[in-house]
């Protein structure tokens, strides 16, 4: 699995590096006496991040498909839908870059003995 964000490229070379479980795993939180009140929480931070990257990727792919459709059949797609999809994809990419930068900065701060 290769993930490219801007000029940063992440390569999954070993199956244990990013986990092998499915992204949509969740844990049901029980109510009183263990009854399930319908509340589900994401299992781990890793699952949350993988789900966010998956959504970002699907938005990028959606924009690519809409752009291709505008070129091949302009009457089938409203240009406003394309620009809205592009803005959403750009915003999610910027958010992902910000999260990655802050996680790296946080890890660096924790690693250093201040």
Coordinates of C-alpha atoms in Angstrom, one line a residue:
X1 CA 0.0 0.0 0.0
X2 CA 1.4 3.4 -1.0
X3 CA 0.1 6.6 0.4
X4 CA 1.2 9.9 -1.1
X5 CA 0.4 13.2 0.6
X6 CA 2.0 16.2 -1.1
X7 CA 5.6 15.3 -1.4
X8 CA 5.5 12.8 1.5
X9 CA 5.1 9.2 0.4
X10 CA 4.4 6.4 2.8
X11 CA 5.1 2.9 1.8
X12 CA 3.7 -0.1 3.6
X13 CA 6.5 -2.7 3.3
X14 CA 5.6 -5.0 6.1
X15 CA 2.0 -6.1 7.0
X16 CA 2.4 -5.3 10.7
X17 CA 3.4 -1.7 10.1
X18 CA -0.1 -0.3 9.7
X19 CA -2.2 -3.2 10.9
X20 CA -4.0 -5.8 8.9
X21 CA -7.5 -5.4 10.4
X22 CA -10.4 -3.8 8.6
X23 CA -10.9 -0.1 9.0
X24 CA -14.5 -0.2 10.0
X25 CA -14.1 -2.1 13.3
X26 CA -16.0 -0.7 16.2
X27 CA -16.6 -1.5 19.8
X28 CA -20.1 -1.4 21.3
X29 CA -20.3 0.4 24.6
X30 CA -22.7 -1.3 27.0
X31 CA -25.2 0.5 29.1
X32 CA -26.5 -0.4 32.6
X33 CA -26.0 -4.1 33.4
X34 CA -24.1 -4.6 30.1
X35 CA -27.1 -3.8 27.9
X36 CA -26.3 -2.2 24.5
X37 CA -27.7 1.3 24.2
X38 CA -26.7 1.6 20.5
X39 CA -23.6 3.7 21.1
X40 CA -20.5 2.6 19.1
X41 CA -17.0 4.0 19.6
X42 CA -14.1 3.5 17.3
X43 CA -11.7 0.9 18.6
X44 CA -8.4 2.7 18.5
X45 CA -6.8 5.9 17.3
X46 CA -5.2 3.9 14.5
X47 CA -8.6 2.8 13.2
X48 CA -9.8 6.4 13.4
X49 CA -6.8 7.6 11.4
X50 CA -7.2 4.8 8.8
X51 CA -10.8 5.6 8.4
X52 CA -10.0 9.3 7.9
X53 CA -7.4 8.5 5.3
X54 CA -9.8 6.2 3.5
X55 CA -12.5 9.0 3.4
X56 CA -9.9 11.5 2.1
X57 CA -8.8 9.0 -0.6
X58 CA -12.4 8.4 -1.7
X59 CA -12.9 12.2 -2.0
X60 CA -9.8 12.5 -4.1
X61 CA -11.0 9.6 -6.3
X62 CA -14.5 11.1 -6.6
X63 CA -13.0 14.4 -7.8
X64 CA -10.9 12.6 -10.4
X65 CA -14.0 10.7 -11.7
X66 CA -16.0 14.0 -11.9
X67 CA -13.2 15.8 -13.7
X68 CA -12.9 12.9 -16.2
X69 CA -16.7 13.0 -16.7
X70 CA -16.6 16.8 -17.3
X71 CA -14.1 16.2 -20.0
X72 CA -15.8 13.3 -21.7
X73 CA -19.5 14.3 -21.2
X74 CA -19.8 17.9 -20.1
X75 CA -23.6 18.0 -20.1
X76 CA -23.9 15.1 -17.6
X77 CA -22.2 17.0 -14.7
X78 CA -22.9 20.3 -13.2
X79 CA -19.7 22.3 -12.9
X80 CA -20.7 23.5 -9.4
X81 CA -20.7 19.9 -8.2
X82 CA -17.2 19.5 -9.5
X83 CA -15.9 22.7 -7.8
X84 CA -17.6 21.7 -4.6
X85 CA -16.1 18.2 -4.7
X86 CA -12.7 19.8 -5.4
X87 CA -13.0 22.1 -2.5
X88 CA -14.0 19.3 -0.1
X89 CA -11.1 17.1 -1.3
X90 CA -8.6 20.0 -0.9
X91 CA -9.9 20.8 2.6
X92 CA -9.6 17.2 3.7
X93 CA -6.1 17.0 2.2
X94 CA -5.0 20.1 4.1
X95 CA -6.5 18.8 7.3
X96 CA -4.6 15.5 6.9
X97 CA -1.4 17.4 6.3
X98 CA -2.0 19.5 9.4
X99 CA -2.8 16.4 11.5
X100 CA 0.3 14.6 10.3
X101 CA 2.5 17.6 11.1
X102 CA 1.1 18.0 14.6
X103 CA 1.4 14.3 15.3
X104 CA 5.1 14.4 14.2
X105 CA 5.7 17.5 16.3
X106 CA 4.0 16.0 19.3
X107 CA 6.0 12.8 19.0
X108 CA 9.2 14.9 18.6
X109 CA 8.3 16.9 21.7
X110 CA 7.6 13.7 23.7
X111 CA 10.8 12.2 22.5
X112 CA 13.0 15.0 23.7
X113 CA 13.7 15.3 27.4
X114 CA 12.9 18.9 28.2

